[in-house]
PDB file of N, CA and C in Angstrom:
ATOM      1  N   UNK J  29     127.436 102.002 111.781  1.00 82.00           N
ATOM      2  CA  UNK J  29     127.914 103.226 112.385  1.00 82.00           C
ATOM      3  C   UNK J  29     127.626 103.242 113.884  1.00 82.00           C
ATOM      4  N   UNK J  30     126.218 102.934 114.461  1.00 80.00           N
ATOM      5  CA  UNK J  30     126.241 103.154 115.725  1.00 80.00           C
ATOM      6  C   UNK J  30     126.843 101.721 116.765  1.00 80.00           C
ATOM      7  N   UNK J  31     127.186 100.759 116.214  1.00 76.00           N
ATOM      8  CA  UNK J  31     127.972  99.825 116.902  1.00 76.00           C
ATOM      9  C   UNK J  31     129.357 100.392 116.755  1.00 76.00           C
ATOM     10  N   UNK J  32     130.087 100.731 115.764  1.00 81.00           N
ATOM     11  CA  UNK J  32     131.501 101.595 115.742  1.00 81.00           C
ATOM     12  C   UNK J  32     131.501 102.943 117.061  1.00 81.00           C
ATOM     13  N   UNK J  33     130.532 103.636 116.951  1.00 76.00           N
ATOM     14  CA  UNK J  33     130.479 104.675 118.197  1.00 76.00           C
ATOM     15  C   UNK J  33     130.005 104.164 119.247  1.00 76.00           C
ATOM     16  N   UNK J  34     129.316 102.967 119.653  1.00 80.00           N
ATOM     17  CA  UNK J  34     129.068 102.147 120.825  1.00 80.00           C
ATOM     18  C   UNK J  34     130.697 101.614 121.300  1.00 80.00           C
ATOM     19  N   UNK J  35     131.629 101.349 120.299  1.00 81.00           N
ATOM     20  CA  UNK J  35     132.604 100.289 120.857  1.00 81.00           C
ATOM     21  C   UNK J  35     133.195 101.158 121.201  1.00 81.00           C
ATOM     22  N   UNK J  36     133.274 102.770 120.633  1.00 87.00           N
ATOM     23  CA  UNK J  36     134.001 104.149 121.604  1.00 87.00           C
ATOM     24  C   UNK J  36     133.708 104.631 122.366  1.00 87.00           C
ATOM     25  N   UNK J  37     132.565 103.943 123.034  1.00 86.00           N
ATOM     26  CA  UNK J  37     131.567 104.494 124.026  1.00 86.00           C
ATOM     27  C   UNK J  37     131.169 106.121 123.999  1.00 86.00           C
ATOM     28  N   UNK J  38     130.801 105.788 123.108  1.00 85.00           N
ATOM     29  CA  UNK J  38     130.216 107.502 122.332  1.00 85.00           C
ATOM     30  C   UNK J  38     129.164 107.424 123.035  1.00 85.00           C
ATOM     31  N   UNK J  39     128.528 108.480 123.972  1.00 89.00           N
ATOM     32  CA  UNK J  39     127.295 108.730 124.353  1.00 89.00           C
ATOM     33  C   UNK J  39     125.900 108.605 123.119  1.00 89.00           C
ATOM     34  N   UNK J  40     125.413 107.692 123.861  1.00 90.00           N
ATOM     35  CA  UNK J  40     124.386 107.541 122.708  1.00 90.00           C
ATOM     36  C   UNK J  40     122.901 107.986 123.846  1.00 90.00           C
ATOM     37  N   UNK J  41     122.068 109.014 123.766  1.00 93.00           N
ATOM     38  CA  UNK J  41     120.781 109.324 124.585  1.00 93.00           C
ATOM     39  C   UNK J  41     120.118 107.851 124.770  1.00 93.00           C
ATOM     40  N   UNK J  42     119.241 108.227 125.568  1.00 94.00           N
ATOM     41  CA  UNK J  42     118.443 107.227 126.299  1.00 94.00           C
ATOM     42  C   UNK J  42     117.506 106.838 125.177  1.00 94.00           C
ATOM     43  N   UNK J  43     117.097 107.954 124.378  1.00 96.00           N
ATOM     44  CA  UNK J  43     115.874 108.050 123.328  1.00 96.00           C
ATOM     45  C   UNK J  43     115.795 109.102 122.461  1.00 96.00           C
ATOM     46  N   UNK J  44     115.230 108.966 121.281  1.00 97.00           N
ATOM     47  CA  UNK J  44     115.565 109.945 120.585  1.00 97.00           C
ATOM     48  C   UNK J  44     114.410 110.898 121.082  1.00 97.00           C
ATOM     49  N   UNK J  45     114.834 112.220 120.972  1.00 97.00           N
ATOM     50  CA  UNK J  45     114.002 113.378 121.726  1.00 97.00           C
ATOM     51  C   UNK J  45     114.130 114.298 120.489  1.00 97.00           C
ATOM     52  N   UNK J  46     112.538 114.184 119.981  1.00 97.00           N
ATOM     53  CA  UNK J  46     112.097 115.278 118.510  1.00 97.00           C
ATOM     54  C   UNK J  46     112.479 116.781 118.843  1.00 97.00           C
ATOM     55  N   UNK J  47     112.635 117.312 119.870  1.00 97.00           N
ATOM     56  CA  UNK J  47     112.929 118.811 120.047  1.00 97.00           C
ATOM     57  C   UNK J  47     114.117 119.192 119.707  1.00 97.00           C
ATOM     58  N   UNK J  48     115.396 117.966 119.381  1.00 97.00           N
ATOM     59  CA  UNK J  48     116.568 118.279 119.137  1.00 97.00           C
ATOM     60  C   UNK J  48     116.802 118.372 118.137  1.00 97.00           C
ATOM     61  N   UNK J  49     115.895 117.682 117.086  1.00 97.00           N
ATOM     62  CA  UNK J  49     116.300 117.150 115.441  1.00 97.00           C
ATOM     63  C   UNK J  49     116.236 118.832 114.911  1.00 97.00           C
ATOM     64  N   UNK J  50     117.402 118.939 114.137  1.00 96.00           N
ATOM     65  CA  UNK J  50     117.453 120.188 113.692  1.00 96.00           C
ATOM     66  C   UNK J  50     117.321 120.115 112.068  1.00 96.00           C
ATOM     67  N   UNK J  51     116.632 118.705 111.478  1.00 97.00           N
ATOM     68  CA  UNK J  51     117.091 118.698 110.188  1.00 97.00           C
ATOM     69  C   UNK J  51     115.495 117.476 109.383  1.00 97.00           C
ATOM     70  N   UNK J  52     115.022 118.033 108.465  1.00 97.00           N
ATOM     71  CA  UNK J  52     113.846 117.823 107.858  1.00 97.00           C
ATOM     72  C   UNK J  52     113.910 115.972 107.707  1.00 97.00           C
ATOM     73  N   UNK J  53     115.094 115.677 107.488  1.00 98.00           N
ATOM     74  CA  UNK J  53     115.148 113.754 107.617  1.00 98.00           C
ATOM     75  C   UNK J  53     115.427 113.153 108.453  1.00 98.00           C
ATOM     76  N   UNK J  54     116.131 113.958 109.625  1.00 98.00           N
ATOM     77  CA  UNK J  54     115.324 113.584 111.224  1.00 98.00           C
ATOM     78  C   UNK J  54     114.629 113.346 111.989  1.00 98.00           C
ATOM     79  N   UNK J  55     113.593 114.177 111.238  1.00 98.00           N
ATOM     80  CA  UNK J  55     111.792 114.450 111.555  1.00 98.00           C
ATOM     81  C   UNK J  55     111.312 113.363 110.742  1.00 98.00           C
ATOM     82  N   UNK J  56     111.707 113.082 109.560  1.00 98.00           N
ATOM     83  CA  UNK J  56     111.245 112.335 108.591  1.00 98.00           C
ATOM     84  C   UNK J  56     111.486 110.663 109.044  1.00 98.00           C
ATOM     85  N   UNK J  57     112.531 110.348 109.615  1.00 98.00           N
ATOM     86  CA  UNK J  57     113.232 109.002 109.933  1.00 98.00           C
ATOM     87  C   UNK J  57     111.770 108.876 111.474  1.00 98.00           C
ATOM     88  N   UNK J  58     112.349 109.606 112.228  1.00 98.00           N
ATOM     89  CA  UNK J  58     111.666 109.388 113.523  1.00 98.00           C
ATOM     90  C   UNK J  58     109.654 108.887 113.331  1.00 98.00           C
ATOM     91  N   UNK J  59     109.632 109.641 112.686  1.00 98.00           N
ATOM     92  CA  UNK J  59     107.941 109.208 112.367  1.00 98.00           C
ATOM     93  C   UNK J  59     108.195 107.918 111.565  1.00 98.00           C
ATOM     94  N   UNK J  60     108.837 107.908 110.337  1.00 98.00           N
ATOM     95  CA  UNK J  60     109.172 106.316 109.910  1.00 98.00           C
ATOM     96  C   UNK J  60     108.991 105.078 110.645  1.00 98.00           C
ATOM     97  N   UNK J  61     110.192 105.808 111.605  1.00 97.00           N
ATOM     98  CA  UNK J  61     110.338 104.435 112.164  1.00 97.00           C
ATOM     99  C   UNK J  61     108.921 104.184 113.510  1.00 97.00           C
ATOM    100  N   UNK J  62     108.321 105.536 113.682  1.00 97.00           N
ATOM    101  CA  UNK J  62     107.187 105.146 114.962  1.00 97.00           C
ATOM    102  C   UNK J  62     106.281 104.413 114.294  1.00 97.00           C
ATOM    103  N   UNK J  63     105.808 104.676 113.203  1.00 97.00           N
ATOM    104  CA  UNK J  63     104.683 103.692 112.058  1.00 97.00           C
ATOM    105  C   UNK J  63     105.409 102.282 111.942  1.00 97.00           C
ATOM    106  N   UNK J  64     106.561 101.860 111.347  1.00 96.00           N
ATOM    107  CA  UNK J  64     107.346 100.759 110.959  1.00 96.00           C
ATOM    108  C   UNK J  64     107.233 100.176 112.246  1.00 96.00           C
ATOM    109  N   UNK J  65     107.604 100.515 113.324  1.00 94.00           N
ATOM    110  CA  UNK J  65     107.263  99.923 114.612  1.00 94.00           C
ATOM    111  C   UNK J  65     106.442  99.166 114.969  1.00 94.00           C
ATOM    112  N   UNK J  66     104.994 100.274 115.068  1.00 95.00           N
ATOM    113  CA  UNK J  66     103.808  99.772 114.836  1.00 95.00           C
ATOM    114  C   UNK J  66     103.242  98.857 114.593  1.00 95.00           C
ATOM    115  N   UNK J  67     103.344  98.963 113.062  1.00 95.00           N
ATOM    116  CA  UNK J  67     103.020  97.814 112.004  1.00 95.00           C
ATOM    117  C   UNK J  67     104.039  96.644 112.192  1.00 95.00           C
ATOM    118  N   UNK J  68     105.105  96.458 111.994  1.00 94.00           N
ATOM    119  CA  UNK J  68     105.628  95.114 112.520  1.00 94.00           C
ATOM    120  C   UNK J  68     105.413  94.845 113.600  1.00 94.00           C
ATOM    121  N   UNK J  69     105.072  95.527 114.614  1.00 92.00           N
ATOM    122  CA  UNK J  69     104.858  95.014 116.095  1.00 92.00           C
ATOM    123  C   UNK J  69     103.314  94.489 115.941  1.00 92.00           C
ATOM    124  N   UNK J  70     102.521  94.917 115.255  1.00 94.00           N
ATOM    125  CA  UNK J  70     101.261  94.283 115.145  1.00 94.00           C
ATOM    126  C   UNK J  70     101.572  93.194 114.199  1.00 94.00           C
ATOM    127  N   UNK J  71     101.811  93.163 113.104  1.00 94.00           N
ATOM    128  CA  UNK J  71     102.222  91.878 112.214  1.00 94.00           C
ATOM    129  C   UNK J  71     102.849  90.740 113.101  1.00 94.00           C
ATOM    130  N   UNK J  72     104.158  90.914 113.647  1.00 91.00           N
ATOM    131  CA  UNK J  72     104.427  89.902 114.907  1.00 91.00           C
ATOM    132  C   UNK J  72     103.690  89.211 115.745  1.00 91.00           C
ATOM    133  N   UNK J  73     102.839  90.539 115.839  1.00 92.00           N
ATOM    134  CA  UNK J  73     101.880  89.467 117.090  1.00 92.00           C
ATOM    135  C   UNK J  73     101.065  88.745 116.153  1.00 92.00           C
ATOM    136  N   UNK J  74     100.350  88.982 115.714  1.00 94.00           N
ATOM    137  CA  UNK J  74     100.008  88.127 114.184  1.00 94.00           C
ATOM    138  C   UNK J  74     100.471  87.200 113.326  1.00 94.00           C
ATOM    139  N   UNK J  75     101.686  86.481 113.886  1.00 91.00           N
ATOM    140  CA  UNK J  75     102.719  85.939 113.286  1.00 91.00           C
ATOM    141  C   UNK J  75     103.164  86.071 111.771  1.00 91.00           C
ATOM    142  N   UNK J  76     102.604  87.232 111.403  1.00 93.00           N
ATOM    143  CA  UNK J  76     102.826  87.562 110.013  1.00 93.00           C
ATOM    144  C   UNK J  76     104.390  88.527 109.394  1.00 93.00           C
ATOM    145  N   UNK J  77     104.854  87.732 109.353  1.00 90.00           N
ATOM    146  CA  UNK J  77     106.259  87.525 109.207  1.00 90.00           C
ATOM    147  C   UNK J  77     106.926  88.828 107.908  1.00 90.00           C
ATOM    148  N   UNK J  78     105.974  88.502 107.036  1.00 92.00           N
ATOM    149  CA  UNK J  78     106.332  88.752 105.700  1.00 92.00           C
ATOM    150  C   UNK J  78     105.682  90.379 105.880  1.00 92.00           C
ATOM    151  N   UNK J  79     104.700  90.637 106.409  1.00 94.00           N
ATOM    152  CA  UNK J  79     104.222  91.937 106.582  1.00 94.00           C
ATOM    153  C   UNK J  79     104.849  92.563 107.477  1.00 94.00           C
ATOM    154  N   UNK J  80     105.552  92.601 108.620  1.00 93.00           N
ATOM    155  CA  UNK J  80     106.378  93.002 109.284  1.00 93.00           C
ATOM    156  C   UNK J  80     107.711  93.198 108.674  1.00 93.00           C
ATOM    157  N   UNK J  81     108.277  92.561 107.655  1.00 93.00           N
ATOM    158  CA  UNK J  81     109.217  92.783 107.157  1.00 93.00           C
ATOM    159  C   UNK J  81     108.797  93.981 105.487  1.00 93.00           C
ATOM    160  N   UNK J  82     107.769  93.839 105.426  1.00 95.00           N
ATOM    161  CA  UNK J  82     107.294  94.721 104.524  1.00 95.00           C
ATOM    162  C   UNK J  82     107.239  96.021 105.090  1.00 95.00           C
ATOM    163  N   UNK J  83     106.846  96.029 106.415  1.00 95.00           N
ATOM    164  CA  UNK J  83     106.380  97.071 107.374  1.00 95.00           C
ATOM    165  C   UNK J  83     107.973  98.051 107.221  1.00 95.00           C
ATOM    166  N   UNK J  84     108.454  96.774 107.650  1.00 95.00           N
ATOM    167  CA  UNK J  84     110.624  97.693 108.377  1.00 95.00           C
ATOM    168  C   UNK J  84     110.968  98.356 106.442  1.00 95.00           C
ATOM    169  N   UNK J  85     110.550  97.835 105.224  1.00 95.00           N
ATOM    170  CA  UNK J  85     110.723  98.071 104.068  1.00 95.00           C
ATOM    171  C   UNK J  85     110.671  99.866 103.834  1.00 95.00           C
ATOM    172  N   UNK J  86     109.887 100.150 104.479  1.00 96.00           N
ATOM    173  CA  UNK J  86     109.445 101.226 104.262  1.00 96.00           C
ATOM    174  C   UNK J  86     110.558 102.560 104.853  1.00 96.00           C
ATOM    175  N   UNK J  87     111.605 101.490 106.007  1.00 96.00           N
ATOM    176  CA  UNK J  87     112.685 102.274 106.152  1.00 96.00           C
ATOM    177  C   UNK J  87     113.536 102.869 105.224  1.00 96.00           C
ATOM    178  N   UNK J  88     113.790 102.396 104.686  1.00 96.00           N
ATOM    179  CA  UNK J  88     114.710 102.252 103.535  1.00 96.00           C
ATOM    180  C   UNK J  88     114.886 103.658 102.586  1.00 96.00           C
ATOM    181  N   UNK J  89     114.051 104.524 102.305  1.00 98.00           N
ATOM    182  CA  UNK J  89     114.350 105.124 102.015  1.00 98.00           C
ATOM    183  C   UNK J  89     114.726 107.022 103.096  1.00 98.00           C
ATOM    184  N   UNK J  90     114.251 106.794 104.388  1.00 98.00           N
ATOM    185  CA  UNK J  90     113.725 107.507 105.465  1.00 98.00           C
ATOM    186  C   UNK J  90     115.151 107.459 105.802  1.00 98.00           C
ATOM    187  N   UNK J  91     116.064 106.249 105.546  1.00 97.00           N
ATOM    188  CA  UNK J  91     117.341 106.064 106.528  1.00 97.00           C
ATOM    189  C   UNK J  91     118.429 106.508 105.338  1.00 97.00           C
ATOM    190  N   UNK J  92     117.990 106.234 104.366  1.00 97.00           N
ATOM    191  CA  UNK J  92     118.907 106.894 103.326  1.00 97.00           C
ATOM    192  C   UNK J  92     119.043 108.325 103.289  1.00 97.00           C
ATOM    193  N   UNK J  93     118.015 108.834 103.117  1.00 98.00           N
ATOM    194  CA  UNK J  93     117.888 110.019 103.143  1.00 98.00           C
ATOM    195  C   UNK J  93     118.589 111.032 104.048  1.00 98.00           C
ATOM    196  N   UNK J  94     118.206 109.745 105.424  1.00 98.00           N
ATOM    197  CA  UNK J  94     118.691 110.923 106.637  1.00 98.00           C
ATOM    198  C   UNK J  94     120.779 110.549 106.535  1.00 98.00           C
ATOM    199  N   UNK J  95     121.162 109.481 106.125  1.00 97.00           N
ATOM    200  CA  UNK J  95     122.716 109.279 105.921  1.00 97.00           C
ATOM    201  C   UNK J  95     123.241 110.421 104.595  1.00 97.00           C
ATOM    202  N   UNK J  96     122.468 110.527 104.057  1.00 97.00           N
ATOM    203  CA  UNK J  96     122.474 111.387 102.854  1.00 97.00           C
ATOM    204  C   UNK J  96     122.415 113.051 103.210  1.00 97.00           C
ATOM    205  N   UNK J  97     121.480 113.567 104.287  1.00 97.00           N
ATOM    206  CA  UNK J  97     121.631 114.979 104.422  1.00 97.00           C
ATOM    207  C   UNK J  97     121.973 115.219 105.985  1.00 97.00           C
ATOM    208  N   UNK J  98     122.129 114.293 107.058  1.00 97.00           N
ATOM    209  CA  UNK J  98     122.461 114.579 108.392  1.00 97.00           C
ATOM    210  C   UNK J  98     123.644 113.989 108.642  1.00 97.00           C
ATOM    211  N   UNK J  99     124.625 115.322 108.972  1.00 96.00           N
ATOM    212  CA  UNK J  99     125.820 114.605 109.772  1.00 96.00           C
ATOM    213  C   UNK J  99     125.678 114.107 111.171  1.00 96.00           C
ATOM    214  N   UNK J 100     125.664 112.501 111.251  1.00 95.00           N
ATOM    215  CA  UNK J 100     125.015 111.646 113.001  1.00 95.00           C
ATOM    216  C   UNK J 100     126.385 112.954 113.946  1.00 95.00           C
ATOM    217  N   UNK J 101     127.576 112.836 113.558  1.00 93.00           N
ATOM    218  CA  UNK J 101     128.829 113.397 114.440  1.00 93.00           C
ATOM    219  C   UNK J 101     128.562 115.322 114.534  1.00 93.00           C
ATOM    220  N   UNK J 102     127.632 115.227 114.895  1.00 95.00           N
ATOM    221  CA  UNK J 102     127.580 116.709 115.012  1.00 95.00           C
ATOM    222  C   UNK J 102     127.934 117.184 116.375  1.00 95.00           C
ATOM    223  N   UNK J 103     128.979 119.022 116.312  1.00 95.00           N
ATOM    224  CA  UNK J 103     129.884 118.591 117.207  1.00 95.00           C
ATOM    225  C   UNK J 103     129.209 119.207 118.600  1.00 95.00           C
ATOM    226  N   UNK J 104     127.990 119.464 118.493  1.00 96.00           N
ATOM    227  CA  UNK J 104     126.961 119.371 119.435  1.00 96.00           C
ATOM    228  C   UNK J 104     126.541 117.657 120.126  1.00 96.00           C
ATOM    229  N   UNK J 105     126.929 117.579 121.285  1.00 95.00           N
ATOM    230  CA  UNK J 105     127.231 116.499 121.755  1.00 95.00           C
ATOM    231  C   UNK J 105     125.958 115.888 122.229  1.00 95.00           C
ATOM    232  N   UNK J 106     124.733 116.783 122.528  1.00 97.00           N
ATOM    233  CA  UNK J 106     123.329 116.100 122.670  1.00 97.00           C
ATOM    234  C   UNK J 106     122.422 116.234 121.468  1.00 97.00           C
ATOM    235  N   UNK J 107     122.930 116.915 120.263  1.00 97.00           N
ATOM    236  CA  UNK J 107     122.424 116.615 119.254  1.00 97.00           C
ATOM    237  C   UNK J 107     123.140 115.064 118.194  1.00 97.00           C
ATOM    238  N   UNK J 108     124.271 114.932 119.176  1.00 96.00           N
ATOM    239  CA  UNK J 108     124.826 113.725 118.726  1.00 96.00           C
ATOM    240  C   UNK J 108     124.537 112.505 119.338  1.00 96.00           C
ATOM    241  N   UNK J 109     124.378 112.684 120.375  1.00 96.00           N
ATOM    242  CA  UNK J 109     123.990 111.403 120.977  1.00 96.00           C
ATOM    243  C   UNK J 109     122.546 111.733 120.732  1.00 96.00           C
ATOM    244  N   UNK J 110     121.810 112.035 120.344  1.00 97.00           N
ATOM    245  CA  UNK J 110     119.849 112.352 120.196  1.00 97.00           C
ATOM    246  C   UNK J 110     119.684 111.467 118.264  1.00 97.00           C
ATOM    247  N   UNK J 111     120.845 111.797 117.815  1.00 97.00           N
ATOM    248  CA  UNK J 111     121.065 110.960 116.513  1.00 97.00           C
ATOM    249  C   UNK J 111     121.098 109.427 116.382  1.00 97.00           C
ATOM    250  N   UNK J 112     122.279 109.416 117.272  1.00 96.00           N
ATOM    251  CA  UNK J 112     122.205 108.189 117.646  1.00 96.00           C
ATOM    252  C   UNK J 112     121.403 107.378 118.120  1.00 96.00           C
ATOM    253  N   UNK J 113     120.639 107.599 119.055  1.00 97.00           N
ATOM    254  CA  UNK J 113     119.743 107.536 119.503  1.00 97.00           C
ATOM    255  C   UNK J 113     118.357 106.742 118.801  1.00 97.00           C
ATOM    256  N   UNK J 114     117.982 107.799 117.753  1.00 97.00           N
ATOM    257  CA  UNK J 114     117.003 107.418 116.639  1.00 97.00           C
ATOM    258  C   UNK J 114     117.863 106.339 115.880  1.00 97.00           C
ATOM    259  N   UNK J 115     119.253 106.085 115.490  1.00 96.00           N
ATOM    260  CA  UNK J 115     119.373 105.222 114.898  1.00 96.00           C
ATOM    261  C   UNK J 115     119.279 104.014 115.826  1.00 96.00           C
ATOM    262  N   UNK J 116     119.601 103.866 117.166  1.00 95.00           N
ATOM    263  CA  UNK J 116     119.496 102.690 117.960  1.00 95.00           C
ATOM    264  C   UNK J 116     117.562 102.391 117.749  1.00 95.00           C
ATOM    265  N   UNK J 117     116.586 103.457 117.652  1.00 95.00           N
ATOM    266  CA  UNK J 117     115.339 103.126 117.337  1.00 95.00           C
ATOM    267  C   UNK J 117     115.368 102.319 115.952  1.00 95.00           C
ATOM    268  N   UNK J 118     115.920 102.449 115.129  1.00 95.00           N
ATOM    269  CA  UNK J 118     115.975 102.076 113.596  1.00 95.00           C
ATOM    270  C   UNK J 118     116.054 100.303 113.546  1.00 95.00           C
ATOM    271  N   UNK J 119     117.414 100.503 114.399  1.00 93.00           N
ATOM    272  CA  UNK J 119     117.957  98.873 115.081  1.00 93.00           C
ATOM    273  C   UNK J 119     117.457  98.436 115.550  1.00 93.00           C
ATOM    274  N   UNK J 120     116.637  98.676 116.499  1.00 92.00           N
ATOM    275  CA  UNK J 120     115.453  98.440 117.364  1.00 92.00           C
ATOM    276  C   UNK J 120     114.076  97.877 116.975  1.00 92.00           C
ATOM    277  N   UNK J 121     114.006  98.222 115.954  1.00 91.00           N
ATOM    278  CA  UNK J 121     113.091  98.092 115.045  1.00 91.00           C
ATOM    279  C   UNK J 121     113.024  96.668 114.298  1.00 91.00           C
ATOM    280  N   UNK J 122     114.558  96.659 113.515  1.00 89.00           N
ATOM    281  CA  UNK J 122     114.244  96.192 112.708  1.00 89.00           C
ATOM    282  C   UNK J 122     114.768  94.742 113.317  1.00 89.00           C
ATOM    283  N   UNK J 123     115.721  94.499 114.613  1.00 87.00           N
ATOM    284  CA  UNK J 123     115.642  93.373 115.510  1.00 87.00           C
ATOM    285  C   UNK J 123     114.425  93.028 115.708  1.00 87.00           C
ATOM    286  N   UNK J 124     113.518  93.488 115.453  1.00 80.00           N
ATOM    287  CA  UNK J 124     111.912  92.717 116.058  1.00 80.00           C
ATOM    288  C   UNK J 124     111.774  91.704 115.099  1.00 80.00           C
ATOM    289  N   UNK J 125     112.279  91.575 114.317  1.00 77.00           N
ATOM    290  CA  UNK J 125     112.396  90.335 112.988  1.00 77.00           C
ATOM    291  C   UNK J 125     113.394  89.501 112.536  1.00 77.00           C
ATOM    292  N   UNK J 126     114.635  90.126 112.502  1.00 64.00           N
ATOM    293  CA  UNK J 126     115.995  89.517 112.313  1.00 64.00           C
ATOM    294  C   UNK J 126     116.850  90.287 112.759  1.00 64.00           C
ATOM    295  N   UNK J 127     117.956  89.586 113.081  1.00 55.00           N
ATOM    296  CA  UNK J 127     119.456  90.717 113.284  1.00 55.00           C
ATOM    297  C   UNK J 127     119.607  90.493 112.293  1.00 55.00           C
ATOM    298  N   UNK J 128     119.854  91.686 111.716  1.00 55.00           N
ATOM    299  CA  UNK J 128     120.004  92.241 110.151  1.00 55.00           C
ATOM    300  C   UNK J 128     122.540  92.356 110.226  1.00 55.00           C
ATOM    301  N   UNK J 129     122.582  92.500 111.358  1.00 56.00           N
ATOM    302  CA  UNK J 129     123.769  92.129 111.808  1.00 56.00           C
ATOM    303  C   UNK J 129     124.308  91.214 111.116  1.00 56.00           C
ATOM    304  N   UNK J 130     124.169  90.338 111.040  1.00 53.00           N
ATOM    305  CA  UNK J 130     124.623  89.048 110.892  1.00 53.00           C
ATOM    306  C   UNK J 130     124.738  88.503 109.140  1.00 53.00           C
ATOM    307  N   UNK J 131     124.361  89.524 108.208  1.00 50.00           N
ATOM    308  CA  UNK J 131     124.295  89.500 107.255  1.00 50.00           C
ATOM    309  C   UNK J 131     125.812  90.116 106.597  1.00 50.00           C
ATOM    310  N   UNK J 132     126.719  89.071 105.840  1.00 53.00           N
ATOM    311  CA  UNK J 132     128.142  89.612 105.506  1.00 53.00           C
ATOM    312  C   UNK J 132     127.488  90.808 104.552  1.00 53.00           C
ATOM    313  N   UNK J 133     128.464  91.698 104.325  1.00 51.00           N
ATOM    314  CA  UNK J 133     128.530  92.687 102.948  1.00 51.00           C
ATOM    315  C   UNK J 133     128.797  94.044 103.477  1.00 51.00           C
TER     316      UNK J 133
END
């Protein structure tokens, strides 16, 4: 989704900014992913591969959730790009290990 609104040059924020999230798996994703961060960024430096990818695991249900009860296209345009945003953190994230990109399906 956020490479499809990147190639429309959809304003995407600089960073996701918690004062905008208007929705309980917004709040929920954003702390996710600051821990998942964390922890794979320490596992990395650790060259511990498998724990860093255990670490990003923990997304998984934080990102569902939030595709499940937050519309990203909301027609509030800095609550849309502030969405985006956290999902470019998500991506961000989980590039610290693999481009997950590159995987067909």
């Amino acid at each position: 989704m956020l490479a499809a609104e990147e190639k429309k040059k959809t304003t995407v924020a600089e960073r996701a900014e918690p004062t905008l999230f208007r929705e309980g798996a917004e709040k929920a994703l954003f702390a996710a992913v600051n821990q998942a961060e964390k922890e794979a960024g320490e596992a990395i430096q650790n060259q511990d591969f498998s724990a860093a990818m255990l670490a990003l695991s923990a997304l998984r249900e934080p990102v569902d959730s939030f595709f499940e009860r937050v519309l990203v296209n909301d027609e509030d345009q800095a609550v849309r790009a502030n969405r985006l945003a956290l999902l470019a953190r998500v991506r961000a994230a989980t590039d610290q290990v693999a481009d997950f990109s590159k995987i067909a399906g």
